[in-house]
Amino acid sequence: MYKSLVTPKRHPMMHKALIDLQDFERLQREEPEALQAHSVTAVLLALGSNYQAETYLPVAQAQLAALGQIQLSTAFQNPDFTATVEHPKPDYTNQCVHLALTIPMTLQQLQQTFKDLEGDCNRCRQTDVNQVRLVTMDIDILLIKLADKKNSLSKNDKSKWIIMKDRYPFKSHETAGINELIAEGLCGK
Protein backbone atom coordinates (compact mmCIF):
# COMPACT_ATOMS: atom_id res chain seq x y z
CA MET A 1 0.00 0.00 0.00
CA TYR A 2 2.47 2.66 1.17
CA LYS A 3 5.81 2.74 2.87
CA SER A 4 7.15 5.26 5.31
CA LEU A 5 10.24 7.21 4.37
CA VAL A 6 10.77 8.25 8.00
CA THR A 7 10.02 6.38 11.19
CA PRO A 8 7.38 8.43 13.04
CA LYS A 9 7.64 9.00 16.76
CA ARG A 10 4.60 7.97 18.78
CA HIS A 11 3.02 9.48 21.87
CA PRO A 12 0.64 7.38 23.97
CA MET A 13 -1.83 10.20 24.72
CA MET A 14 -3.95 12.17 22.31
CA HIS A 15 -4.39 15.90 22.78
CA LYS A 16 -7.94 16.71 24.01
CA ALA A 17 -8.51 19.32 21.28
CA LEU A 18 -8.21 16.60 18.64
CA ILE A 19 -11.12 14.48 19.73
CA ASP A 20 -13.34 16.11 17.09
CA LEU A 21 -10.97 14.77 14.38
CA GLN A 22 -11.06 11.15 15.59
CA ASP A 23 -14.16 10.17 13.65
CA PHE A 24 -14.23 11.55 10.11
CA GLU A 25 -17.77 10.27 9.59
CA ARG A 26 -19.07 12.67 12.24
CA LEU A 27 -17.39 15.76 10.77
CA GLN A 28 -19.31 18.20 8.65
CA ARG A 29 -18.58 18.03 4.91
CA GLU A 30 -18.98 21.01 2.61
CA GLU A 31 -18.30 21.78 -1.03
CA PRO A 32 -15.31 24.15 -1.33
CA GLU A 33 -17.40 26.50 -3.47
CA ALA A 34 -19.73 27.10 -0.51
CA LEU A 35 -16.80 28.14 1.70
CA GLN A 36 -14.86 30.48 -0.60
CA ALA A 37 -15.53 33.69 1.35
CA HIS A 38 -15.16 32.17 4.82
CA SER A 39 -12.13 33.08 6.90
CA VAL A 40 -9.93 30.10 7.79
CA THR A 41 -7.54 29.82 10.77
CA ALA A 42 -6.12 26.34 10.15
CA VAL A 43 -5.96 23.71 7.42
CA LEU A 44 -4.95 20.10 7.04
CA LEU A 45 -3.19 19.63 3.71
CA ALA A 46 -2.02 16.74 1.59
CA LEU A 47 1.26 17.35 -0.24
CA GLY A 48 2.25 15.11 -3.12
CA SER A 49 5.18 14.88 -5.52
CA ASN A 50 6.21 12.21 -8.01
CA TYR A 51 9.16 14.16 -9.41
CA GLN A 52 12.14 15.34 -7.34
CA ALA A 53 10.19 15.16 -4.07
CA GLU A 54 13.41 15.45 -2.07
CA THR A 55 13.85 18.93 -3.60
CA TYR A 56 10.28 20.20 -3.67
CA LEU A 57 8.86 18.96 -0.34
CA PRO A 58 11.31 21.14 1.66
CA VAL A 59 10.52 24.14 -0.58
CA ALA A 60 6.79 23.72 0.04
CA GLN A 61 7.33 23.15 3.77
CA ALA A 62 9.38 26.36 4.07
CA GLN A 63 6.77 28.41 2.20
CA LEU A 64 3.95 26.95 4.30
CA ALA A 65 5.92 27.73 7.48
CA ALA A 66 6.04 31.38 6.35
CA LEU A 67 2.20 31.41 6.60
CA GLY A 68 2.06 30.11 10.19
CA GLN A 69 2.96 27.19 12.39
CA ILE A 70 3.25 23.84 10.61
CA GLN A 71 3.40 20.28 11.82
CA LEU A 72 4.30 17.47 9.45
CA SER A 73 3.36 13.84 9.23
CA THR A 74 5.75 11.21 8.00
CA ALA A 75 6.42 11.36 4.25
CA PHE A 76 5.10 8.18 2.63
CA GLN A 77 6.03 6.75 -0.74
CA ASN A 78 2.99 5.42 -2.60
CA PRO A 79 2.40 3.93 -6.02
CA ASP A 80 0.33 6.07 -8.38
CA PHE A 81 -3.14 4.51 -8.15
CA THR A 82 -3.75 5.28 -11.85
CA ALA A 83 -0.68 3.30 -12.98
CA THR A 84 -1.16 0.09 -14.92
CA VAL A 85 1.20 -2.56 -16.27
CA GLU A 86 0.77 -1.04 -19.72
CA HIS A 87 1.19 2.55 -18.41
CA PRO A 88 3.59 2.57 -15.46
CA LYS A 89 3.92 5.83 -13.55
CA PRO A 90 6.39 7.08 -10.94
CA ASP A 91 5.59 6.65 -7.25
CA TYR A 92 4.38 9.62 -5.23
CA THR A 93 5.81 10.93 -2.00
CA ASN A 94 2.92 12.15 0.14
CA GLN A 95 2.82 14.03 3.41
CA CYS A 96 0.09 15.63 5.50
CA VAL A 97 0.57 19.08 7.00
CA HIS A 98 -1.30 20.91 9.74
CA LEU A 99 -0.98 24.65 9.15
CA ALA A 100 -2.20 27.07 11.83
CA LEU A 101 -2.29 30.39 10.00
CA THR A 102 -0.70 33.45 11.61
CA ILE A 103 -3.24 35.64 9.81
CA PRO A 104 -6.60 34.10 8.81
CA MET A 105 -7.35 34.00 5.08
CA THR A 106 -10.42 33.20 3.07
CA LEU A 107 -10.52 29.76 1.53
CA GLN A 108 -10.32 31.42 -1.89
CA GLN A 109 -7.11 33.25 -0.88
CA LEU A 110 -5.64 30.02 0.48
CA GLN A 111 -6.43 28.13 -2.71
CA GLN A 112 -4.68 30.81 -4.78
CA THR A 113 -1.72 30.90 -2.36
CA PHE A 114 -1.30 27.12 -2.68
CA LYS A 115 -1.61 27.27 -6.48
CA ASP A 116 1.12 29.96 -6.51
CA LEU A 117 3.26 27.79 -4.22
CA GLU A 118 2.86 24.87 -6.65
CA GLY A 119 4.08 27.24 -9.38
CA ASP A 120 7.06 28.25 -7.24
CA CYS A 121 7.90 24.53 -7.21
CA ASN A 122 7.92 24.55 -11.03
CA ARG A 123 4.64 22.67 -11.34
CA CYS A 124 3.63 22.21 -14.97
CA ARG A 125 0.03 21.29 -15.54
CA GLN A 126 0.17 18.82 -18.40
CA THR A 127 -2.79 18.58 -20.73
CA ASP A 128 -1.63 15.60 -22.82
CA VAL A 129 -3.35 12.60 -21.21
CA ASN A 130 -0.99 10.19 -23.00
CA GLN A 131 2.09 11.76 -21.42
CA VAL A 132 3.34 10.57 -18.02
CA ARG A 133 2.39 13.28 -15.56
CA LEU A 134 5.37 14.52 -13.55
CA VAL A 135 4.20 16.49 -10.54
CA THR A 136 6.79 18.52 -8.63
CA MET A 137 4.24 19.63 -6.02
CA ASP A 138 0.53 19.14 -5.51
CA ILE A 139 -1.22 20.72 -2.53
CA ASP A 140 -4.73 19.61 -1.64
CA ILE A 141 -6.86 21.02 1.16
CA LEU A 142 -8.43 18.15 3.10
CA LEU A 143 -9.96 19.93 6.11
CA ILE A 144 -10.36 23.53 7.26
CA LYS A 145 -11.06 25.22 10.56
CA LEU A 146 -13.08 28.42 10.21
CA ALA A 147 -12.11 31.61 12.03
CA ASP A 148 -15.56 32.33 13.40
CA LYS A 149 -16.49 30.57 16.62
CA LYS A 150 -20.11 30.92 15.57
CA ASN A 151 -20.88 30.94 11.87
CA SER A 152 -23.57 29.93 9.47
CA LEU A 153 -21.98 26.52 8.92
CA SER A 154 -21.44 25.62 12.57
CA LYS A 155 -23.99 23.65 14.48
CA ASN A 156 -22.72 25.08 17.77
CA ASP A 157 -20.35 27.75 19.04
CA LYS A 158 -17.22 25.53 19.14
CA SER A 159 -14.84 25.81 16.23
CA LYS A 160 -14.88 22.50 14.35
CA TRP A 161 -13.03 21.01 11.47
CA ILE A 162 -14.87 20.83 8.14
CA ILE A 163 -13.99 18.25 5.51
CA MET A 164 -13.67 19.37 1.91
CA LYS A 165 -16.41 17.25 0.36
CA ASP A 166 -14.55 16.85 -2.93
CA ARG A 167 -11.61 15.21 -1.08
CA TYR A 168 -13.58 12.68 0.96
CA PRO A 169 -13.26 9.77 1.46
CA PHE A 170 -9.57 10.33 2.06
CA LYS A 171 -6.95 8.16 0.38
CA SER A 172 -5.20 5.66 2.65
CA HIS A 173 -1.99 7.72 2.89
CA GLU A 174 -4.03 10.84 3.74
CA THR A 175 -5.86 9.01 6.51
CA ALA A 176 -2.55 7.64 7.82
CA GLY A 177 -1.01 11.14 7.80
CA ILE A 178 -3.98 12.76 9.52
CA ASN A 179 -4.12 10.00 12.13
CA GLU A 180 -0.41 10.44 12.80
CA LEU A 181 -0.89 14.19 13.34
CA ILE A 182 -3.81 13.48 15.65
CA ALA A 183 -1.82 10.90 17.61
CA GLU A 184 1.07 13.33 17.92
CA GLY A 185 -1.36 15.91 19.34
CA LEU A 186 -0.26 18.50 16.81
CA CYS A 187 -3.54 19.73 15.34
CA GLY A 188 -5.99 22.04 17.03
CA LYS A 189 -3.64 23.47 19.62
CSV table of C-alpha atoms in Angstrom, one decimal:
chain,number,residue,atom,x,y,z
A,1,MET,CA,0.0,0.0,0.0
A,2,TYR,CA,2.5,2.7,1.2
A,3,LYS,CA,5.8,2.7,2.9
A,4,SER,CA,7.1,5.3,5.3
A,5,LEU,CA,10.2,7.2,4.4
A,6,VAL,CA,10.8,8.3,8.0
A,7,THR,CA,10.0,6.4,11.2
A,8,PRO,CA,7.4,8.4,13.0
A,9,LYS,CA,7.6,9.0,16.8
A,10,ARG,CA,4.6,8.0,18.8
A,11,HIS,CA,3.0,9.5,21.9
A,12,PRO,CA,0.6,7.4,24.0
A,13,MET,CA,-1.8,10.2,24.7
A,14,MET,CA,-3.9,12.2,22.3
A,15,HIS,CA,-4.4,15.9,22.8
A,16,LYS,CA,-7.9,16.7,24.0
A,17,ALA,CA,-8.5,19.3,21.3
A,18,LEU,CA,-8.2,16.6,18.6
A,19,ILE,CA,-11.1,14.5,19.7
A,20,ASP,CA,-13.3,16.1,17.1
A,21,LEU,CA,-11.0,14.8,14.4
A,22,GLN,CA,-11.1,11.2,15.6
A,23,ASP,CA,-14.2,10.2,13.7
A,24,PHE,CA,-14.2,11.5,10.1
A,25,GLU,CA,-17.8,10.3,9.6
A,26,ARG,CA,-19.1,12.7,12.2
A,27,LEU,CA,-17.4,15.8,10.8
A,28,GLN,CA,-19.3,18.2,8.7
A,29,ARG,CA,-18.6,18.0,4.9
A,30,GLU,CA,-19.0,21.0,2.6
A,31,GLU,CA,-18.3,21.8,-1.0
A,32,PRO,CA,-15.3,24.2,-1.3
A,33,GLU,CA,-17.4,26.5,-3.5
A,34,ALA,CA,-19.7,27.1,-0.5
A,35,LEU,CA,-16.8,28.1,1.7
A,36,GLN,CA,-14.9,30.5,-0.6
A,37,ALA,CA,-15.5,33.7,1.3
A,38,HIS,CA,-15.2,32.2,4.8
A,39,SER,CA,-12.1,33.1,6.9
A,40,VAL,CA,-9.9,30.1,7.8
A,41,THR,CA,-7.5,29.8,10.8
A,42,ALA,CA,-6.1,26.3,10.2
A,43,VAL,CA,-6.0,23.7,7.4
A,44,LEU,CA,-4.9,20.1,7.0
A,45,LEU,CA,-3.2,19.6,3.7
A,46,ALA,CA,-2.0,16.7,1.6
A,47,LEU,CA,1.3,17.3,-0.2
A,48,GLY,CA,2.3,15.1,-3.1
A,49,SER,CA,5.2,14.9,-5.5
A,50,ASN,CA,6.2,12.2,-8.0
A,51,TYR,CA,9.2,14.2,-9.4
A,52,GLN,CA,12.1,15.3,-7.3
A,53,ALA,CA,10.2,15.2,-4.1
A,54,GLU,CA,13.4,15.4,-2.1
A,55,THR,CA,13.9,18.9,-3.6
A,56,TYR,CA,10.3,20.2,-3.7
A,57,LEU,CA,8.9,19.0,-0.3
A,58,PRO,CA,11.3,21.1,1.7
A,59,VAL,CA,10.5,24.1,-0.6
A,60,ALA,CA,6.8,23.7,0.0
A,61,GLN,CA,7.3,23.1,3.8
A,62,ALA,CA,9.4,26.4,4.1
A,63,GLN,CA,6.8,28.4,2.2
A,64,LEU,CA,3.9,27.0,4.3
A,65,ALA,CA,5.9,27.7,7.5
A,66,ALA,CA,6.0,31.4,6.3
A,67,LEU,CA,2.2,31.4,6.6
A,68,GLY,CA,2.1,30.1,10.2
A,69,GLN,CA,3.0,27.2,12.4
A,70,ILE,CA,3.3,23.8,10.6
A,71,GLN,CA,3.4,20.3,11.8
A,72,LEU,CA,4.3,17.5,9.4
A,73,SER,CA,3.4,13.8,9.2
A,74,THR,CA,5.7,11.2,8.0
A,75,ALA,CA,6.4,11.4,4.3
A,76,PHE,CA,5.1,8.2,2.6
A,77,GLN,CA,6.0,6.7,-0.7
A,78,ASN,CA,3.0,5.4,-2.6
A,79,PRO,CA,2.4,3.9,-6.0
A,80,ASP,CA,0.3,6.1,-8.4
A,81,PHE,CA,-3.1,4.5,-8.1
A,82,THR,CA,-3.8,5.3,-11.8
A,83,ALA,CA,-0.7,3.3,-13.0
A,84,THR,CA,-1.2,0.1,-14.9
A,85,VAL,CA,1.2,-2.6,-16.3
A,86,GLU,CA,0.8,-1.0,-19.7
A,87,HIS,CA,1.2,2.5,-18.4
A,88,PRO,CA,3.6,2.6,-15.5
A,89,LYS,CA,3.9,5.8,-13.5
A,90,PRO,CA,6.4,7.1,-10.9
A,91,ASP,CA,5.6,6.7,-7.3
A,92,TYR,CA,4.4,9.6,-5.2
A,93,THR,CA,5.8,10.9,-2.0
A,94,ASN,CA,2.9,12.1,0.1
A,95,GLN,CA,2.8,14.0,3.4
A,96,CYS,CA,0.1,15.6,5.5
A,97,VAL,CA,0.6,19.1,7.0
A,98,HIS,CA,-1.3,20.9,9.7
A,99,LEU,CA,-1.0,24.6,9.2
A,100,ALA,CA,-2.2,27.1,11.8
A,101,LEU,CA,-2.3,30.4,10.0
A,102,THR,CA,-0.7,33.4,11.6
A,103,ILE,CA,-3.2,35.6,9.8
A,104,PRO,CA,-6.6,34.1,8.8
A,105,MET,CA,-7.3,34.0,5.1
A,106,THR,CA,-10.4,33.2,3.1
A,107,LEU,CA,-10.5,29.8,1.5
A,108,GLN,CA,-10.3,31.4,-1.9
A,109,GLN,CA,-7.1,33.2,-0.9
A,110,LEU,CA,-5.6,30.0,0.5
A,111,GLN,CA,-6.4,28.1,-2.7
A,112,GLN,CA,-4.7,30.8,-4.8
A,113,THR,CA,-1.7,30.9,-2.4
A,114,PHE,CA,-1.3,27.1,-2.7
A,115,LYS,CA,-1.6,27.3,-6.5
A,116,ASP,CA,1.1,30.0,-6.5
A,117,LEU,CA,3.3,27.8,-4.2
A,118,GLU,CA,2.9,24.9,-6.6
A,119,GLY,CA,4.1,27.2,-9.4
A,120,ASP,CA,7.1,28.3,-7.2
A,121,CYS,CA,7.9,24.5,-7.2
A,122,ASN,CA,7.9,24.6,-11.0
A,123,ARG,CA,4.6,22.7,-11.3
A,124,CYS,CA,3.6,22.2,-15.0
A,125,ARG,CA,0.0,21.3,-15.5
A,126,GLN,CA,0.2,18.8,-18.4
A,127,THR,CA,-2.8,18.6,-20.7
A,128,ASP,CA,-1.6,15.6,-22.8
A,129,VAL,CA,-3.4,12.6,-21.2
A,130,ASN,CA,-1.0,10.2,-23.0
A,131,GLN,CA,2.1,11.8,-21.4
A,132,VAL,CA,3.3,10.6,-18.0
A,133,ARG,CA,2.4,13.3,-15.6
A,134,LEU,CA,5.4,14.5,-13.6
A,135,VAL,CA,4.2,16.5,-10.5
A,136,THR,CA,6.8,18.5,-8.6
A,137,MET,CA,4.2,19.6,-6.0
A,138,ASP,CA,0.5,19.1,-5.5
A,139,ILE,CA,-1.2,20.7,-2.5
A,140,ASP,CA,-4.7,19.6,-1.6
A,141,ILE,CA,-6.9,21.0,1.2
A,142,LEU,CA,-8.4,18.2,3.1
A,143,LEU,CA,-10.0,19.9,6.1
A,144,ILE,CA,-10.4,23.5,7.3
A,145,LYS,CA,-11.1,25.2,10.6
A,146,LEU,CA,-13.1,28.4,10.2
A,147,ALA,CA,-12.1,31.6,12.0
A,148,ASP,CA,-15.6,32.3,13.4
A,149,LYS,CA,-16.5,30.6,16.6
A,150,LYS,CA,-20.1,30.9,15.6
A,151,ASN,CA,-20.9,30.9,11.9
A,152,SER,CA,-23.6,29.9,9.5
A,153,LEU,CA,-22.0,26.5,8.9
A,154,SER,CA,-21.4,25.6,12.6
A,155,LYS,CA,-24.0,23.7,14.5
A,156,ASN,CA,-22.7,25.1,17.8
A,157,ASP,CA,-20.3,27.7,19.0
A,158,LYS,CA,-17.2,25.5,19.1
A,159,SER,CA,-14.8,25.8,16.2
A,160,LYS,CA,-14.9,22.5,14.4
A,161,TRP,CA,-13.0,21.0,11.5
A,162,ILE,CA,-14.9,20.8,8.1
A,163,ILE,CA,-14.0,18.2,5.5
A,164,MET,CA,-13.7,19.4,1.9
A,165,LYS,CA,-16.4,17.2,0.4
A,166,ASP,CA,-14.5,16.9,-2.9
A,167,ARG,CA,-11.6,15.2,-1.1
A,168,TYR,CA,-13.6,12.7,1.0
A,169,PRO,CA,-13.3,9.8,1.5
A,170,PHE,CA,-9.6,10.3,2.1
A,171,LYS,CA,-6.9,8.2,0.4
A,172,SER,CA,-5.2,5.7,2.6
A,173,HIS,CA,-2.0,7.7,2.9
A,174,GLU,CA,-4.0,10.8,3.7
A,175,THR,CA,-5.9,9.0,6.5
A,176,ALA,CA,-2.5,7.6,7.8
A,177,GLY,CA,-1.0,11.1,7.8
A,178,ILE,CA,-4.0,12.8,9.5
A,179,ASN,CA,-4.1,10.0,12.1
A,180,GLU,CA,-0.4,10.4,12.8
A,181,LEU,CA,-0.9,14.2,13.3
A,182,ILE,CA,-3.8,13.5,15.7
A,183,ALA,CA,-1.8,10.9,17.6
A,184,GLU,CA,1.1,13.3,17.9
A,185,GLY,CA,-1.4,15.9,19.3
A,186,LEU,CA,-0.3,18.5,16.8
A,187,CYS,CA,-3.5,19.7,15.3
A,188,GLY,CA,-6.0,22.0,17.0
A,189,LYS,CA,-3.6,23.5,19.6
